[in-house]
Coordinates of N, CA and C in Angstrom, one line a residue:
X1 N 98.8 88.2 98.7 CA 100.0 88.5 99.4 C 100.6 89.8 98.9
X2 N 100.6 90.3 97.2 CA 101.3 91.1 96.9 C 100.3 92.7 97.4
X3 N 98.8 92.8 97.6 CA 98.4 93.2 97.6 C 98.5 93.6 99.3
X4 N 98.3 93.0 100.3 CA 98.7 93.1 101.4 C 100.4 93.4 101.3
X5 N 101.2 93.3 100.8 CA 102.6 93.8 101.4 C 102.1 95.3 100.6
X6 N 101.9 95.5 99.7 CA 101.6 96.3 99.2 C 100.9 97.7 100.0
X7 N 100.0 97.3 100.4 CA 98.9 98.4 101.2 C 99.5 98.3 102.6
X8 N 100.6 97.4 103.4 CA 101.9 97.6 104.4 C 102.8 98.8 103.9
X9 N 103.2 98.5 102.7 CA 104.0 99.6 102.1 C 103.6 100.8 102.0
X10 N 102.6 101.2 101.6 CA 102.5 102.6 101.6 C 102.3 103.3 102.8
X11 N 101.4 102.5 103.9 CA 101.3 102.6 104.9 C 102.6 103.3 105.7
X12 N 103.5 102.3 105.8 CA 104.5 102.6 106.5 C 105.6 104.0 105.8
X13 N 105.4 103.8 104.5 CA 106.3 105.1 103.6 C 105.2 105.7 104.2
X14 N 104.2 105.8 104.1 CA 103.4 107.2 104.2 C 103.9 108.1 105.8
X15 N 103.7 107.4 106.7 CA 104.8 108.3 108.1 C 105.7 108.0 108.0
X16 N 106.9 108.2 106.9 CA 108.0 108.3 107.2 C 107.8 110.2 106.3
X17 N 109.0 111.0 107.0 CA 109.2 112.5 106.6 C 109.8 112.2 104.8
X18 N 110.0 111.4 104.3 CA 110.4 111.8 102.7 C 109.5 111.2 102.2
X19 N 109.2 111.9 101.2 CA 108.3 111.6 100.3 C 108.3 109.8 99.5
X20 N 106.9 109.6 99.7 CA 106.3 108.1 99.1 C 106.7 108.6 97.3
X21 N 107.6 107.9 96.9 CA 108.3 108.2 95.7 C 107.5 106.7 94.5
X22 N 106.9 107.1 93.5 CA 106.2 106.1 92.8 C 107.2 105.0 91.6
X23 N 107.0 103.9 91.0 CA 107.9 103.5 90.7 C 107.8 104.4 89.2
X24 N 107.3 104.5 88.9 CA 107.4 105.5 87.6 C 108.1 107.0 87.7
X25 N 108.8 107.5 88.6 CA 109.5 108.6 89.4 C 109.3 109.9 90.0
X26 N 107.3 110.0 90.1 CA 107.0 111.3 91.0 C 106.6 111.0 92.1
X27 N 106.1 112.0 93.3 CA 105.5 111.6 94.0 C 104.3 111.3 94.5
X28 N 104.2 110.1 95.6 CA 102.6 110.5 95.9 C 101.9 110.5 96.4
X29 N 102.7 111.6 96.9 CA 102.3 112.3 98.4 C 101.0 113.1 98.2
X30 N 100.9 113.4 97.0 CA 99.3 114.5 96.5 C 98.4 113.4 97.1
X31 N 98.4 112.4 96.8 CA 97.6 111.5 96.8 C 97.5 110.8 97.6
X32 N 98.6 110.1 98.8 CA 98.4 109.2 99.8 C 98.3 110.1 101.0
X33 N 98.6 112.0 101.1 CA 98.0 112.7 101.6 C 97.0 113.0 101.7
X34 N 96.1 113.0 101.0 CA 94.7 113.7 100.4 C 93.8 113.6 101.4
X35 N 92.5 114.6 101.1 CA 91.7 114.0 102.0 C 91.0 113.2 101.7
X36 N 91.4 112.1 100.8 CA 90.5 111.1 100.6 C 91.3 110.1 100.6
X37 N 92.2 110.2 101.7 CA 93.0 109.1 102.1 C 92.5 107.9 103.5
X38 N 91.6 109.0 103.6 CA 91.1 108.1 104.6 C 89.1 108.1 104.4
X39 N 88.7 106.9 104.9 CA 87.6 106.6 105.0 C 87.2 106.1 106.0
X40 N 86.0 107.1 106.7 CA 85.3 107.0 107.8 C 86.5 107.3 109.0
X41 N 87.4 107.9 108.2 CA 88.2 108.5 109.8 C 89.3 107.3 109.1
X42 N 89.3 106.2 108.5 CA 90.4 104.9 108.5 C 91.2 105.3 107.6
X43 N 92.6 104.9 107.8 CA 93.4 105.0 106.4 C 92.9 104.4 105.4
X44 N 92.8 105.0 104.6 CA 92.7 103.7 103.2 C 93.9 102.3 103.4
X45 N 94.9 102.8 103.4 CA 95.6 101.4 103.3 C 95.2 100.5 104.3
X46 N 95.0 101.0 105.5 CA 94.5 100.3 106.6 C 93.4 99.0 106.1
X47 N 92.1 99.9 105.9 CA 91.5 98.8 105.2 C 91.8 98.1 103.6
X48 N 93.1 98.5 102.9 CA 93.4 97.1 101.9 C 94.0 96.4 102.7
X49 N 94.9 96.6 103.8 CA 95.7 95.7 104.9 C 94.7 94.6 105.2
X50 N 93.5 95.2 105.5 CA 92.1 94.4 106.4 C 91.6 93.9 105.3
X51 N 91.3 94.0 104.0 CA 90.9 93.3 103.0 C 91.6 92.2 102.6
X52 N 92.8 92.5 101.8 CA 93.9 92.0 101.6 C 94.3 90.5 102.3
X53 N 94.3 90.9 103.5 CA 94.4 89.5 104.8 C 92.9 88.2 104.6
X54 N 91.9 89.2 104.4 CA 90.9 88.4 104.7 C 90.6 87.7 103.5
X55 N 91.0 88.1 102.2 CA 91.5 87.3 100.8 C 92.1 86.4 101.1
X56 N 93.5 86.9 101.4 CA 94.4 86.0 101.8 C 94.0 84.6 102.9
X57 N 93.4 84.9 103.5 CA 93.1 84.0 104.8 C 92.0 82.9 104.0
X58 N 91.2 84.0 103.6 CA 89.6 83.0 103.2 C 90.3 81.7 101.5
X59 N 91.0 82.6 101.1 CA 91.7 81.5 99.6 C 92.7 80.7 99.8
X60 N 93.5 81.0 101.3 CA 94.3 79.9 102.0 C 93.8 78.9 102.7
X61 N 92.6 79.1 103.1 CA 91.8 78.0 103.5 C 90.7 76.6 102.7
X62 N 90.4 77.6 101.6 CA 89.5 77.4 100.5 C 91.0 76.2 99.5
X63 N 91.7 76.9 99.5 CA 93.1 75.8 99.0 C 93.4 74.2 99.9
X64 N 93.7 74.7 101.1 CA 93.8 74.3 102.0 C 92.4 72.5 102.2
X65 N 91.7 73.3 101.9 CA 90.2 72.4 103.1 C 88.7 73.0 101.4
X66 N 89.0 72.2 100.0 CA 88.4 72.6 99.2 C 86.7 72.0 99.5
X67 N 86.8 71.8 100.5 CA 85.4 71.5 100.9 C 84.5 72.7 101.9
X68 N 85.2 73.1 102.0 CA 84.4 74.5 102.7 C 84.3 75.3 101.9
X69 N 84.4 75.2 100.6 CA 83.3 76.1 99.0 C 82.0 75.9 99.4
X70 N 81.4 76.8 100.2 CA 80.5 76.7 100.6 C 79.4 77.8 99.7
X71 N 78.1 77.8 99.2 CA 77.0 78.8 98.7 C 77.6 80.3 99.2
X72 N 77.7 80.2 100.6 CA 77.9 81.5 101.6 C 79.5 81.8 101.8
X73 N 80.1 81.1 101.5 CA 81.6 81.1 101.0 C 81.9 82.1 99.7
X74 N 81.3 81.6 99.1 CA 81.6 82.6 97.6 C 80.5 83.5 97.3
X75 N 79.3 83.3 97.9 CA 78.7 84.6 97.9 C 79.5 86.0 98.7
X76 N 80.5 85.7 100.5 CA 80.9 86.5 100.9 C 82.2 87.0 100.3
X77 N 82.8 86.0 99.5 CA 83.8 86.5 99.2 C 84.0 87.2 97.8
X78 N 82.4 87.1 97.4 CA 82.5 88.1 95.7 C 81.6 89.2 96.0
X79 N 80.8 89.2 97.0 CA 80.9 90.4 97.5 C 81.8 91.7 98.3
X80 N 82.5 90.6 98.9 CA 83.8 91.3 98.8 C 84.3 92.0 98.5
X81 N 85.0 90.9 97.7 CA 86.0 91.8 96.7 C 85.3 92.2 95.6
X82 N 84.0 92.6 95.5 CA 82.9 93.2 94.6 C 83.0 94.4 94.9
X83 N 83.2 94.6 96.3 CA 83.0 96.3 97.5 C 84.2 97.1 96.8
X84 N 85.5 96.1 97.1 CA 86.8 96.7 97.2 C 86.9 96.8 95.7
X85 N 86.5 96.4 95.0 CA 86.6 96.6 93.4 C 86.0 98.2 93.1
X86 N 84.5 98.0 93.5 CA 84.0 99.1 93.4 C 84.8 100.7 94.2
X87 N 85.3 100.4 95.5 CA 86.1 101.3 96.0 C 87.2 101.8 95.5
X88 N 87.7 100.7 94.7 CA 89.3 101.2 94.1 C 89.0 101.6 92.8
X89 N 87.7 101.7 92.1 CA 87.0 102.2 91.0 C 86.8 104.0 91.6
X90 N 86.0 104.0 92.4 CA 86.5 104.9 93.2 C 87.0 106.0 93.3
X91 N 88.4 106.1 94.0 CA 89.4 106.0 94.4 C 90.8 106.5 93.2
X92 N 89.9 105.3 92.0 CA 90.9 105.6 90.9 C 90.2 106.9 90.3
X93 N 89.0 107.4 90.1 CA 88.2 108.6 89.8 C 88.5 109.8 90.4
X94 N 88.8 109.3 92.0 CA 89.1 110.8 92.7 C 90.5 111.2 92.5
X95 N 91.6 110.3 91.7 CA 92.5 110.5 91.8 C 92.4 111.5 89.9
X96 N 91.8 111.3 89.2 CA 91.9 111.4 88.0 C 90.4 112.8 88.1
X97 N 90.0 112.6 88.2 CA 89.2 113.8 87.7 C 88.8 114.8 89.5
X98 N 89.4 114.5 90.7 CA 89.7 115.2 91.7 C 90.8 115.9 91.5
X99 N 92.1 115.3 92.1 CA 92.8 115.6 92.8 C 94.0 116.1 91.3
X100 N 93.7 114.7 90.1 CA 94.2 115.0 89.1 C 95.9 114.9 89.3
X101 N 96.0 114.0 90.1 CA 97.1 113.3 90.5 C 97.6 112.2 90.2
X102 N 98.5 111.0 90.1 CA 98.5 109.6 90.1 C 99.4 109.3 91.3
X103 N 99.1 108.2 91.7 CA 100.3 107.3 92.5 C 100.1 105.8 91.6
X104 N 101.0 105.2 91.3 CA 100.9 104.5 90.3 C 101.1 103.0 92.0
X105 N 101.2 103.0 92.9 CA 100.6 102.1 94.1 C 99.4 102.2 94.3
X106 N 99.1 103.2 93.9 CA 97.5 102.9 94.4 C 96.7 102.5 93.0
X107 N 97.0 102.9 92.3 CA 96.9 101.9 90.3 C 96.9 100.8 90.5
X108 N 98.4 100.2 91.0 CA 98.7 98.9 91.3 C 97.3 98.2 92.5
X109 N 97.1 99.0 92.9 CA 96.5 97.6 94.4 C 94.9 97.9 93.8
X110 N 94.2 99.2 92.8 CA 93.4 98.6 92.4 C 93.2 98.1 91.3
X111 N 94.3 97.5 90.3 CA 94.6 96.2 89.5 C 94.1 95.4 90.3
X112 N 94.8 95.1 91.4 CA 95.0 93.6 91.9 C 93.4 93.5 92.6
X113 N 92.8 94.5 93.0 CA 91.2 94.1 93.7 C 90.6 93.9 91.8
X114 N 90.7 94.3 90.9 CA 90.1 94.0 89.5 C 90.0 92.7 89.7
X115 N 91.3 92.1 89.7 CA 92.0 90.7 89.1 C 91.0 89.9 90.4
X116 N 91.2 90.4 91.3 CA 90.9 89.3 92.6 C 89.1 89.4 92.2
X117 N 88.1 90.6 92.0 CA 87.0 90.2 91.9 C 86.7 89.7 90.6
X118 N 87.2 89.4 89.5 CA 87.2 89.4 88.5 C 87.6 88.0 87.9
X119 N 88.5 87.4 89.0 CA 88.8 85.8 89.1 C 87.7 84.9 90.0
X120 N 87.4 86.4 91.0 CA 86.3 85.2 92.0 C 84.5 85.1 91.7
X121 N 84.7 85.9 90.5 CA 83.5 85.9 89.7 C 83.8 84.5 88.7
X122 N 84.6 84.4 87.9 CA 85.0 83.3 86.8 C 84.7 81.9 88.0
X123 N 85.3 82.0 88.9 CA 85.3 80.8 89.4 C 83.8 80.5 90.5
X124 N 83.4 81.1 90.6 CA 82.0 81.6 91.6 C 80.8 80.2 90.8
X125 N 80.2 79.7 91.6 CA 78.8 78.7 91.0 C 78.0 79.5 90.2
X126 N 77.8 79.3 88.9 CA 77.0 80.0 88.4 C 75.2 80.3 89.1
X127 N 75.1 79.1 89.6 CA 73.9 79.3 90.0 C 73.8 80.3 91.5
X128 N 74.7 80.8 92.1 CA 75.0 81.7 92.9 C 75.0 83.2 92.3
X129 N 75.0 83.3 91.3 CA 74.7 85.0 91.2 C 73.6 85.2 90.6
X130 N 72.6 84.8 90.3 CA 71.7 85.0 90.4 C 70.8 85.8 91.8
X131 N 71.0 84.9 93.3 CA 70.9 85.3 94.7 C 71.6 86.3 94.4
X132 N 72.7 86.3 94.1 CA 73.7 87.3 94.6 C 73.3 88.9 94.0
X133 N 72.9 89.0 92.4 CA 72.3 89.8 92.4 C 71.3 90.3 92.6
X134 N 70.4 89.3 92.8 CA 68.8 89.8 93.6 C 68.7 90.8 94.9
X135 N 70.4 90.1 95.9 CA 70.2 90.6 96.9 C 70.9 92.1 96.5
X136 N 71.8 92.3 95.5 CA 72.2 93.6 95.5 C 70.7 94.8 95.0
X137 N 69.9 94.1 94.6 CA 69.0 94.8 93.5 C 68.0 95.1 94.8
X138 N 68.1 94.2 95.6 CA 66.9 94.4 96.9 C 67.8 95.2 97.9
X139 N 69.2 95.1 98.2 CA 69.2 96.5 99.1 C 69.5 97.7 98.4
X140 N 69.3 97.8 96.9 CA 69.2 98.9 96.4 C 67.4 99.6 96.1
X141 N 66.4 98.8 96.6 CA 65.3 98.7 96.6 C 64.6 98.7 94.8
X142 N 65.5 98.3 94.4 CA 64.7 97.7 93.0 C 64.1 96.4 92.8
X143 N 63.1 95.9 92.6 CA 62.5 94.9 92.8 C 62.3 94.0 91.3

């Protein structure tokens, strides 16, 4: 949830005319302007919005109905947030050895994809990552 109001937030400060102000007190506008604010043409925040939700959705239901921990349940959902980990890895590089900028919101949301793949790994069947990395290893064509 914090992660989703979060990537709403910048969103919406980002078209407003004053500057997205960080909580630490610069701005970051170098950075939620950039041209690596968007991917494939998409805002970045757009897709934490779209991530964010589908966390939210898939671990509200998983709470909800603990019988749909299904093999293909936590394989999709640590691949997931395995993507958005890797993206906000990313993200945090273009901001540090690119742009040479910070926004300490976009620090913040990729903490929270750390924490989120990083908890749904702890909790994941162990005997599922095994598949899980075979299949990473085969669409990387290492065998």
């Amino acid at each position: 949830l914090g992660g989703f109001s979060l990537a709403l937030y910048i969103h919406f400060k980002k078209k407003q005319p004053a500057p997205l102000v960080c909580p630490i007190g610069h701005s970051c506008d170098p950075v939620v302007h950039s041209d690596y604010s968007r991917f494939m043409n998409i805002p970045v925040e757009i897709l934490g919005v779209l991530y964010y939700l589908v966390v939210l959705v898939c671990y509200s239901l998983l709470f909800m109905y603990p019988w749909w921990k299904t093999g293909w349940m936590e394989v999709g959902l640590l691949s997931l947030s395995g993507v958005a980990f890797l993206f906000s890895v990313y993200l945090t590089a273009v901001q540090a050895f690119i742009l040479k900028e910070w926004c300490s919101w976009c620090l913040f949301s990729a903490m929270l994809c750390a924490i989120i793949f990083f908890t749904t790994f702890a909790i994941a069947d162990p005997e599922l990552l095994p598949v899980l990395l075979y299949g990473v290893l085969s669409e990387l064509g290492i065998n």
